[in-house]
Amino acid sequence: MNPPSHRTPETPTKAVATVTPGPPGRALAPLYAAGFTTAFGAHSIAAGLGAESGGIGLGLLTFGVLLALYDVAEVILKPVFGSLSDRIGTKPVIIAGLLGFALASLLGTMGTTPLILGLARLGQGAAASAFSPASSAAVARLAGPGAAGSYFGKYGSWKGLGYMLGPLLGAGLIWVGGFPTLFMAMAIISAAAALWVGISMPALPVLPRPRYTIKDLVHQSTRRSFLIPTVALAGATGALGVAVGFLPLLGTTLHLPLIASMAMVAVLALSSTLTQPLVGRWRDQGRISARIGMSLGLALIAAGIIPLAVAPQPVMLYLAALVIGCGIGITTPLGFARLASTTPPERMGRTMGTAEIGRELGDAAGPLIVGAIATTASIAAGLGTLALLIAIASVLSVLLLQRTTEAPALHRQTEAPASQKPNV
């Protein structure tokens, strides 16, 4: 028997269609709803806890723990559920995750004690850990490498809409009926999304998977084609976390009204939401590559942060929000599309779950870096440090990510693992 052919990890090859499950728009639409659900759930509860912490008797430590539970669950469980989706299929994992999110949300309707809120938020984070990476993997497989940019742009756009509307709708629902009303709304949204996925999303076949050794797994997770897009996504998410927290803070220090300070976050989210589908479409048309695009997006983010550090004036804050949002909107779909186009479909879930860890770590590290430096020096020093780190990531994207064709001719990366025996 002839030995398996070996390709270098970055060698572009002609794309092979793995799934053609009908109209992509109809099949992918419920996945956009799943993306909206996780973003809306995370930010609406977080904003609500911040606004109502005094009214429901939360101390600072308890408040911090409740905020962290959602992210802690995601960091631990996303790779697990991503790998599970490769083994049993993405559709059942997405549906189970959305239904789990609905059940966890129903738990939150039972009261506002720290225990109930903590269990509900932990359950929501665990459920989101299931359907979030599985949804990303399903988008990648349904769209195919030729349209990955466009559909990840739309997917990211709907998540951005959830980030933007979460605090606003969450505040309105809490005003109407408190946290139970907000949790009930999230239970209805996630249950409806689960039903939609069940009806409209085709069942993707489970593909035979080679048996990878630990050495293979380490190699796959440290390749430039995985590491650089993941670092770019982490940088974009870290900047988002910093901007959402520090833009209103800077607005307050300038004595702007609360609504004017919160409007800066809306400008950032809207800018990112509108940019992502456009950039994704450009990628698929071959007008921009992941290598150049991610570098440009990160450079824009860094350029947007600098005015926050050196010239925090009202007009500059809004301009910075616009530029940072554009940078995030450029980086995010290109990063995910690059991962999708360089990952074998049989392990797409594990790759997306592992990449999501990078995003979560960036989301946590960004505010921590800025906050720690601001405490010992100044806010300007903290923001300047973040801008420098993101600028370094921009340079690394250009220097270390290999040039490959990103146009619809496209490629699918393959590897030769240590063992060629498929798991059954």
Short mmCIF file of C-alpha atoms in Angstrom, two decimals:
data_model
loop_
_atom_site.label_atom_id
_atom_site.label_comp_id
_atom_site.label_asym_id
_atom_site.label_seq_id
_atom_site.Cartn_x
_atom_site.Cartn_y
_atom_site.Cartn_z
CA MET A 1 0.00 0.00 0.00
CA ASN A 2 1.32 3.40 -0.90
CA PRO A 3 2.21 5.58 2.09
CA PRO A 4 0.05 8.67 2.67
CA SER A 5 1.24 11.79 0.98
CA HIS A 6 2.65 14.50 3.21
CA ARG A 7 2.06 18.18 2.70
CA THR A 8 3.68 20.98 4.54
CA PRO A 9 1.30 22.58 7.04
CA GLU A 10 0.95 25.82 5.11
CA THR A 11 0.71 24.41 1.58
CA PRO A 12 -2.42 25.60 -0.21
CA THR A 13 -4.33 22.91 -2.05
CA LYS A 14 -7.42 22.93 -4.15
CA ALA A 15 -10.57 23.02 -2.11
CA VAL A 16 -12.64 19.87 -1.86
CA ALA A 17 -16.34 20.29 -1.29
CA THR A 18 -17.35 18.30 1.73
CA VAL A 19 -20.96 19.32 2.20
CA THR A 20 -23.51 20.96 -0.04
CA PRO A 21 -26.61 20.97 2.15
CA GLY A 22 -28.97 23.24 0.24
CA PRO A 23 -29.34 27.01 0.31
CA PRO A 24 -26.59 28.34 2.62
CA GLY A 25 -28.66 31.35 3.74
CA ARG A 26 -31.54 29.25 5.04
CA ALA A 27 -29.19 26.74 6.64
CA LEU A 28 -27.00 29.36 8.30
CA ALA A 29 -29.66 31.78 9.51
CA PRO A 30 -30.44 29.86 12.74
CA LEU A 31 -26.72 29.80 13.52
CA TYR A 32 -26.74 33.60 13.43
CA ALA A 33 -29.54 33.43 16.02
CA ALA A 34 -27.34 31.18 18.16
CA GLY A 35 -24.50 33.71 17.92
CA PHE A 36 -26.86 36.52 18.90
CA THR A 37 -28.08 34.44 21.86
CA THR A 38 -24.67 33.94 23.45
CA ALA A 39 -23.67 37.60 22.97
CA PHE A 40 -27.01 38.93 24.21
CA GLY A 41 -27.01 36.58 27.20
CA ALA A 42 -23.47 37.43 28.29
CA HIS A 43 -23.71 41.21 28.02
CA SER A 44 -27.30 41.76 29.16
CA ILE A 45 -26.76 39.90 32.43
CA ALA A 46 -23.34 41.48 33.01
CA ALA A 47 -24.71 44.98 32.46
CA GLY A 48 -27.75 44.22 34.59
CA LEU A 49 -25.64 42.95 37.46
CA GLY A 50 -23.56 46.11 37.33
CA ALA A 51 -26.59 48.37 37.32
CA GLU A 52 -28.57 46.49 39.97
CA SER A 53 -25.81 45.16 42.23
CA GLY A 54 -26.72 47.55 45.03
CA GLY A 55 -30.42 46.86 44.75
CA ILE A 56 -30.01 43.10 45.08
CA GLY A 57 -27.35 43.29 47.79
CA LEU A 58 -24.24 42.20 45.91
CA GLY A 59 -20.85 43.08 47.35
CA LEU A 60 -17.90 43.77 45.07
CA LEU A 61 -16.43 40.28 45.53
CA THR A 62 -19.74 38.55 44.84
CA PHE A 63 -20.31 40.81 41.87
CA GLY A 64 -16.90 39.91 40.45
CA VAL A 65 -17.50 36.19 40.96
CA LEU A 66 -20.87 36.34 39.21
CA LEU A 67 -19.31 38.15 36.26
CA ALA A 68 -16.48 35.62 36.03
CA LEU A 69 -18.56 32.44 36.22
CA TYR A 70 -19.80 32.70 32.62
CA ASP A 71 -16.29 33.18 31.21
CA VAL A 72 -14.70 30.54 33.45
CA ALA A 73 -17.17 27.94 32.21
CA GLU A 74 -16.42 28.90 28.60
CA VAL A 75 -12.64 28.74 28.97
CA ILE A 76 -12.80 25.25 30.48
CA LEU A 77 -15.54 23.68 28.36
CA LYS A 78 -15.33 25.15 24.85
CA PRO A 79 -12.56 22.80 23.61
CA VAL A 80 -14.41 19.85 25.18
CA PHE A 81 -17.69 20.59 23.41
CA GLY A 82 -15.87 21.55 20.23
CA SER A 83 -14.24 18.11 20.12
CA LEU A 84 -17.58 16.49 20.99
CA SER A 85 -19.20 18.16 17.98
CA ASP A 86 -16.56 16.51 15.79
CA ARG A 87 -17.48 13.12 17.26
CA ILE A 88 -21.29 13.22 17.27
CA GLY A 89 -22.06 16.08 14.88
CA THR A 90 -22.53 19.83 15.27
CA LYS A 91 -26.33 19.92 15.10
CA PRO A 92 -27.09 17.88 18.26
CA VAL A 93 -24.48 19.81 20.24
CA ILE A 94 -25.92 23.16 19.12
CA ILE A 95 -29.50 22.13 19.94
CA ALA A 96 -28.52 20.64 23.32
CA GLY A 97 -26.51 23.75 24.17
CA LEU A 98 -29.36 26.12 23.30
CA LEU A 99 -31.84 24.04 25.29
CA GLY A 100 -29.39 23.96 28.19
CA PHE A 101 -29.14 27.75 27.97
CA ALA A 102 -32.94 27.96 28.13
CA LEU A 103 -33.06 25.71 31.22
CA ALA A 104 -30.31 27.70 32.95
CA SER A 105 -32.20 30.90 32.15
CA LEU A 106 -35.39 29.43 33.64
CA LEU A 107 -33.42 28.78 36.82
CA GLY A 108 -32.64 32.50 36.91
CA THR A 109 -36.36 33.32 37.02
CA MET A 110 -36.65 31.71 40.46
CA GLY A 111 -35.07 34.59 42.39
CA THR A 112 -32.27 37.12 42.69
CA THR A 113 -30.19 35.60 45.47
CA PRO A 114 -26.46 35.32 44.72
CA LEU A 115 -26.74 31.51 44.73
CA ILE A 116 -29.49 31.40 42.11
CA LEU A 117 -27.85 34.07 39.96
CA GLY A 118 -24.52 32.26 40.20
CA LEU A 119 -25.97 28.88 39.24
CA ALA A 120 -27.92 30.42 36.37
CA ARG A 121 -24.91 32.27 35.01
CA LEU A 122 -22.66 29.21 35.39
CA GLY A 123 -25.25 27.10 33.57
CA GLN A 124 -25.55 29.67 30.79
CA GLY A 125 -21.77 29.77 30.37
CA ALA A 126 -21.57 25.96 30.21
CA ALA A 127 -24.39 25.83 27.65
CA ALA A 128 -22.81 28.59 25.55
CA SER A 129 -19.59 26.58 25.64
CA ALA A 130 -21.46 23.88 23.74
CA PHE A 131 -23.31 25.76 21.04
CA SER A 132 -20.79 28.57 20.42
CA PRO A 133 -17.82 26.55 19.02
CA ALA A 134 -20.19 24.05 17.40
CA SER A 135 -21.96 26.93 15.64
CA SER A 136 -18.64 28.32 14.39
CA ALA A 137 -17.67 24.86 13.11
CA ALA A 138 -21.05 24.49 11.40
CA VAL A 139 -20.71 27.90 9.73
CA ALA A 140 -17.28 26.88 8.45
CA ARG A 141 -18.48 23.56 7.04
CA LEU A 142 -21.76 24.81 5.59
CA ALA A 143 -20.22 27.87 3.97
CA GLY A 144 -17.14 26.07 2.71
CA PRO A 145 -13.76 27.77 2.34
CA GLY A 146 -14.94 29.79 -0.68
CA ALA A 147 -17.61 31.68 1.27
CA ALA A 148 -16.16 31.47 4.80
CA GLY A 149 -15.41 35.19 4.91
CA SER A 150 -18.92 36.29 3.97
CA TYR A 151 -20.69 33.98 6.35
CA PHE A 152 -18.34 34.51 9.27
CA GLY A 153 -18.80 38.22 8.62
CA LYS A 154 -22.58 37.80 8.94
CA TYR A 155 -22.20 35.53 11.96
CA GLY A 156 -19.92 38.02 13.67
CA SER A 157 -22.26 40.84 12.74
CA TRP A 158 -25.17 39.17 14.53
CA LYS A 159 -22.98 38.53 17.57
CA GLY A 160 -22.00 42.21 17.47
CA LEU A 161 -25.68 43.11 17.40
CA GLY A 162 -26.14 40.99 20.53
CA TYR A 163 -23.27 42.80 22.24
CA MET A 164 -24.81 46.15 21.34
CA LEU A 165 -28.46 45.38 22.16
CA GLY A 166 -27.77 43.20 25.20
CA PRO A 167 -27.24 46.00 27.72
CA LEU A 168 -30.01 48.16 26.22
CA LEU A 169 -32.70 45.45 26.00
CA GLY A 170 -31.50 43.97 29.28
CA ALA A 171 -31.96 47.29 31.04
CA GLY A 172 -35.45 47.64 29.60
CA LEU A 173 -36.48 44.12 30.64
CA ILE A 174 -35.07 44.60 34.15
CA TRP A 175 -36.98 47.88 34.41
CA VAL A 176 -40.20 46.10 33.40
CA GLY A 177 -39.95 43.08 35.70
CA GLY A 178 -36.50 42.68 37.22
CA PHE A 179 -34.04 39.88 36.57
CA PRO A 180 -36.75 37.18 36.31
CA THR A 181 -38.17 38.95 33.25
CA LEU A 182 -34.74 39.19 31.64
CA PHE A 183 -34.00 35.51 32.28
CA MET A 184 -37.41 34.51 30.93
CA ALA A 185 -36.75 36.49 27.74
CA MET A 186 -33.42 34.71 27.29
CA ALA A 187 -35.07 31.33 27.88
CA ILE A 188 -37.60 32.08 25.14
CA ILE A 189 -34.94 33.36 22.71
CA SER A 190 -32.66 30.34 23.19
CA ALA A 191 -35.52 27.84 22.99
CA ALA A 192 -36.74 29.48 19.78
CA ALA A 193 -33.22 29.35 18.36
CA ALA A 194 -32.97 25.63 19.25
CA LEU A 195 -36.25 24.95 17.43
CA TRP A 196 -35.06 26.96 14.42
CA VAL A 197 -31.80 25.02 14.28
CA GLY A 198 -33.71 21.76 14.49
CA ILE A 199 -35.96 22.70 11.58
CA SER A 200 -33.66 24.59 9.21
CA MET A 201 -30.09 23.43 9.78
CA PRO A 202 -29.11 20.27 7.88
CA ALA A 203 -27.45 17.46 9.79
CA LEU A 204 -23.78 17.51 8.87
CA PRO A 205 -22.26 14.04 8.55
CA VAL A 206 -19.67 12.99 11.10
CA LEU A 207 -16.44 12.63 9.17
CA PRO A 208 -13.80 9.94 9.77
CA ARG A 209 -11.03 11.38 11.90
CA PRO A 210 -7.40 10.29 11.98
CA ARG A 211 -6.10 9.27 15.37
CA TYR A 212 -3.84 12.09 16.54
CA THR A 213 -1.08 11.65 19.06
CA ILE A 214 -0.30 14.20 21.77
CA LYS A 215 2.59 15.34 19.61
CA ASP A 216 0.17 15.95 16.72
CA LEU A 217 -2.16 17.97 18.94
CA VAL A 218 0.67 20.14 20.21
CA HIS A 219 1.92 20.67 16.66
CA GLN A 220 -1.53 21.65 15.39
CA SER A 221 -2.04 24.12 18.22
CA THR A 222 1.32 25.82 17.74
CA ARG A 223 1.37 26.16 13.96
CA ARG A 224 1.47 29.70 12.66
CA SER A 225 -1.70 29.10 10.63
CA PHE A 226 -3.55 28.53 13.92
CA LEU A 227 -1.59 30.61 16.39
CA ILE A 228 -1.45 33.90 14.49
CA PRO A 229 -5.21 34.14 13.73
CA THR A 230 -5.96 33.15 17.32
CA VAL A 231 -3.64 35.86 18.68
CA ALA A 232 -5.31 38.36 16.34
CA LEU A 233 -8.76 37.33 17.56
CA ALA A 234 -7.58 37.58 21.17
CA GLY A 235 -6.22 41.07 20.54
CA ALA A 236 -9.48 42.22 18.96
CA THR A 237 -11.57 40.76 21.78
CA GLY A 238 -9.27 42.22 24.43
CA ALA A 239 -9.61 45.66 22.85
CA LEU A 240 -13.39 45.23 22.82
CA GLY A 241 -13.42 44.38 26.52
CA VAL A 242 -11.27 47.41 27.34
CA ALA A 243 -13.29 49.78 25.16
CA VAL A 244 -16.64 48.66 26.60
CA GLY A 245 -15.39 49.39 30.11
CA PHE A 246 -13.08 52.37 29.65
CA LEU A 247 -14.98 54.44 27.07
CA PRO A 248 -17.84 55.14 29.51
CA LEU A 249 -15.30 55.68 32.30
CA LEU A 250 -13.42 58.29 30.26
CA GLY A 251 -16.70 59.90 29.27
CA THR A 252 -17.65 60.19 32.93
CA THR A 253 -14.32 61.80 33.79
CA LEU A 254 -15.12 64.41 31.12
CA HIS A 255 -18.50 65.02 32.82
CA LEU A 256 -20.50 63.72 29.87
CA PRO A 257 -24.06 62.53 30.54
CA LEU A 258 -24.46 58.78 31.08
CA ILE A 259 -26.34 58.36 27.81
CA ALA A 260 -23.54 60.10 25.93
CA SER A 261 -20.94 57.84 27.53
CA MET A 262 -22.92 54.68 26.73
CA ALA A 263 -23.45 55.91 23.17
CA MET A 264 -19.70 55.50 22.57
CA VAL A 265 -20.05 51.74 23.13
CA ALA A 266 -23.01 51.69 20.74
CA VAL A 267 -20.89 53.48 18.10
CA LEU A 268 -18.14 50.87 18.50
CA ALA A 269 -20.56 47.92 18.30
CA LEU A 270 -22.42 49.36 15.31
CA SER A 271 -19.16 50.06 13.50
CA SER A 272 -18.03 46.46 14.02
CA THR A 273 -21.44 45.06 13.08
CA LEU A 274 -21.53 46.93 9.76
CA THR A 275 -17.88 46.25 8.89
CA GLN A 276 -17.77 42.48 9.32
CA PRO A 277 -20.05 41.36 6.44
CA LEU A 278 -18.34 43.77 4.02
CA VAL A 279 -14.83 42.61 4.90
CA GLY A 280 -15.87 38.98 4.76
CA ARG A 281 -17.25 39.48 1.26
CA TRP A 282 -14.03 41.20 0.18
CA ARG A 283 -12.05 38.24 1.45
CA ASP A 284 -14.13 35.81 -0.60
CA GLN A 285 -13.73 37.99 -3.68
CA GLY A 286 -9.94 37.95 -3.26
CA ARG A 287 -9.79 41.69 -2.60
CA ILE A 288 -8.18 41.31 0.81
CA SER A 289 -6.18 38.49 2.39
CA ALA A 290 -6.26 37.34 5.98
CA ARG A 291 -2.58 38.16 6.33
CA ILE A 292 -2.90 41.81 5.28
CA GLY A 293 -6.42 42.27 6.59
CA MET A 294 -5.76 41.06 10.13
CA SER A 295 -2.64 43.22 10.28
CA LEU A 296 -4.63 46.23 9.08
CA GLY A 297 -7.44 45.55 11.53
CA LEU A 298 -5.09 45.27 14.49
CA ALA A 299 -3.26 48.43 13.38
CA LEU A 300 -6.59 50.30 13.30
CA ILE A 301 -7.41 49.06 16.80
CA ALA A 302 -4.05 50.27 18.09
CA ALA A 303 -4.50 53.61 16.30
CA GLY A 304 -7.95 53.97 17.87
CA ILE A 305 -6.68 53.29 21.38
CA ILE A 306 -3.88 55.87 21.20
CA PRO A 307 -6.23 58.93 21.25
CA LEU A 308 -7.88 57.48 24.36
CA ALA A 309 -4.49 57.63 26.04
CA VAL A 310 -3.13 60.96 24.77
CA ALA A 311 -6.17 63.08 23.90
CA PRO A 312 -9.30 61.91 25.75
CA GLN A 313 -11.64 64.62 24.49
CA PRO A 314 -15.33 63.98 23.67
CA VAL A 315 -14.94 64.12 19.88
CA MET A 316 -11.83 61.96 20.01
CA LEU A 317 -13.61 59.37 22.15
CA TYR A 318 -16.33 58.92 19.55
CA LEU A 319 -13.77 58.82 16.75
CA ALA A 320 -11.74 56.25 18.66
CA ALA A 321 -14.84 54.11 19.17
CA LEU A 322 -15.53 54.23 15.43
CA VAL A 323 -11.95 53.29 14.48
CA ILE A 324 -11.66 50.52 17.09
CA GLY A 325 -14.99 49.09 15.93
CA CYS A 326 -13.79 49.05 12.32
CA GLY A 327 -10.56 47.33 13.36
CA ILE A 328 -12.47 44.65 15.27
CA GLY A 329 -14.84 44.25 12.34
CA ILE A 330 -11.92 43.66 9.97
CA THR A 331 -9.93 41.32 12.19
CA THR A 332 -12.69 39.02 13.44
CA PRO A 333 -14.18 37.55 10.23
CA LEU A 334 -10.75 37.25 8.61
CA GLY A 335 -9.36 35.42 11.63
CA PHE A 336 -12.18 32.90 11.70
CA ALA A 337 -12.18 32.49 7.92
CA ARG A 338 -8.45 31.80 8.00
CA LEU A 339 -8.92 29.15 10.67
CA ALA A 340 -11.80 27.61 8.71
CA SER A 341 -9.85 27.48 5.45
CA THR A 342 -6.75 25.88 7.02
CA THR A 343 -8.47 23.27 9.21
CA PRO A 344 -9.58 19.82 8.01
CA PRO A 345 -13.38 19.63 8.37
CA GLU A 346 -13.25 16.50 10.52
CA ARG A 347 -11.69 18.48 13.40
CA MET A 348 -13.28 21.86 12.80
CA GLY A 349 -15.10 21.81 16.15
CA ARG A 350 -11.94 21.27 18.18
CA THR A 351 -10.11 24.01 16.31
CA MET A 352 -12.92 26.52 16.83
CA GLY A 353 -13.26 25.58 20.49
CA THR A 354 -9.54 26.00 21.09
CA ALA A 355 -9.49 29.31 19.21
CA GLU A 356 -12.36 30.51 21.40
CA ILE A 357 -10.11 30.00 24.44
CA GLY A 358 -7.75 32.54 22.91
CA ARG A 359 -10.59 35.01 22.55
CA GLU A 360 -11.74 34.47 26.13
CA LEU A 361 -8.21 34.92 27.44
CA GLY A 362 -7.88 38.12 25.42
CA ASP A 363 -11.21 39.32 26.77
CA ALA A 364 -9.91 38.81 30.31
CA ALA A 365 -6.31 39.92 29.76
CA GLY A 366 -7.06 43.25 28.05
CA PRO A 367 -8.95 44.87 30.94
CA LEU A 368 -6.60 43.29 33.49
CA ILE A 369 -3.49 44.72 31.79
CA VAL A 370 -4.98 48.18 31.44
CA GLY A 371 -6.43 48.14 34.95
CA ALA A 372 -3.22 46.94 36.60
CA ILE A 373 -1.04 49.52 34.86
CA ALA A 374 -3.61 52.26 35.45
CA THR A 375 -3.53 51.45 39.17
CA THR A 376 0.26 51.74 39.42
CA ALA A 377 0.79 54.50 36.84
CA SER A 378 -2.13 56.04 34.93
CA ILE A 379 -4.98 55.15 32.59
CA ALA A 380 -2.98 56.68 29.74
CA ALA A 381 -0.07 54.32 30.47
CA GLY A 382 -2.38 51.31 30.60
CA LEU A 383 -4.07 52.16 27.32
CA GLY A 384 -0.73 52.97 25.70
CA THR A 385 0.62 49.57 26.72
CA LEU A 386 -2.40 47.82 25.22
CA ALA A 387 -1.99 49.79 21.98
CA LEU A 388 1.68 48.74 21.84
CA LEU A 389 0.86 45.06 22.36
CA ILE A 390 -1.80 45.11 19.64
CA ALA A 391 0.58 46.93 17.29
CA ILE A 392 3.14 44.16 17.87
CA ALA A 393 0.47 41.58 17.03
CA SER A 394 -0.24 43.52 13.82
CA VAL A 395 3.40 43.31 12.78
CA LEU A 396 3.57 39.60 13.64
CA SER A 397 0.54 38.93 11.45
CA VAL A 398 2.38 40.31 8.43
CA LEU A 399 5.73 38.75 9.19
CA LEU A 400 4.76 35.28 10.41
CA LEU A 401 1.58 34.36 8.54
CA GLN A 402 2.45 32.77 5.23
CA ARG A 403 1.07 34.21 2.02
CA THR A 404 -1.71 31.98 0.70
CA THR A 405 -4.50 32.48 -1.77
CA GLU A 406 -7.66 33.70 -0.05
CA ALA A 407 -9.77 33.98 -3.20
CA PRO A 408 -12.51 31.47 -4.04
CA ALA A 409 -9.99 29.09 -5.61
CA LEU A 410 -9.03 28.54 -1.99
CA HIS A 411 -7.29 25.82 -0.15
CA ARG A 412 -7.84 23.20 2.46
CA GLN A 413 -4.93 22.36 4.69
CA THR A 414 -4.26 18.71 5.39
CA GLU A 415 -1.86 17.05 7.73
CA ALA A 416 -0.32 13.64 8.03
CA PRO A 417 -0.86 12.59 11.67
CA ALA A 418 1.26 10.03 13.38
CA SER A 419 -1.45 7.40 12.96
CA GLN A 420 -3.68 7.20 9.90
CA LYS A 421 -6.25 4.92 11.58
CA PRO A 422 -9.65 6.61 11.76
CA ASN A 423 -11.54 6.66 15.03
CA VAL A 424 -14.76 4.71 14.96
#
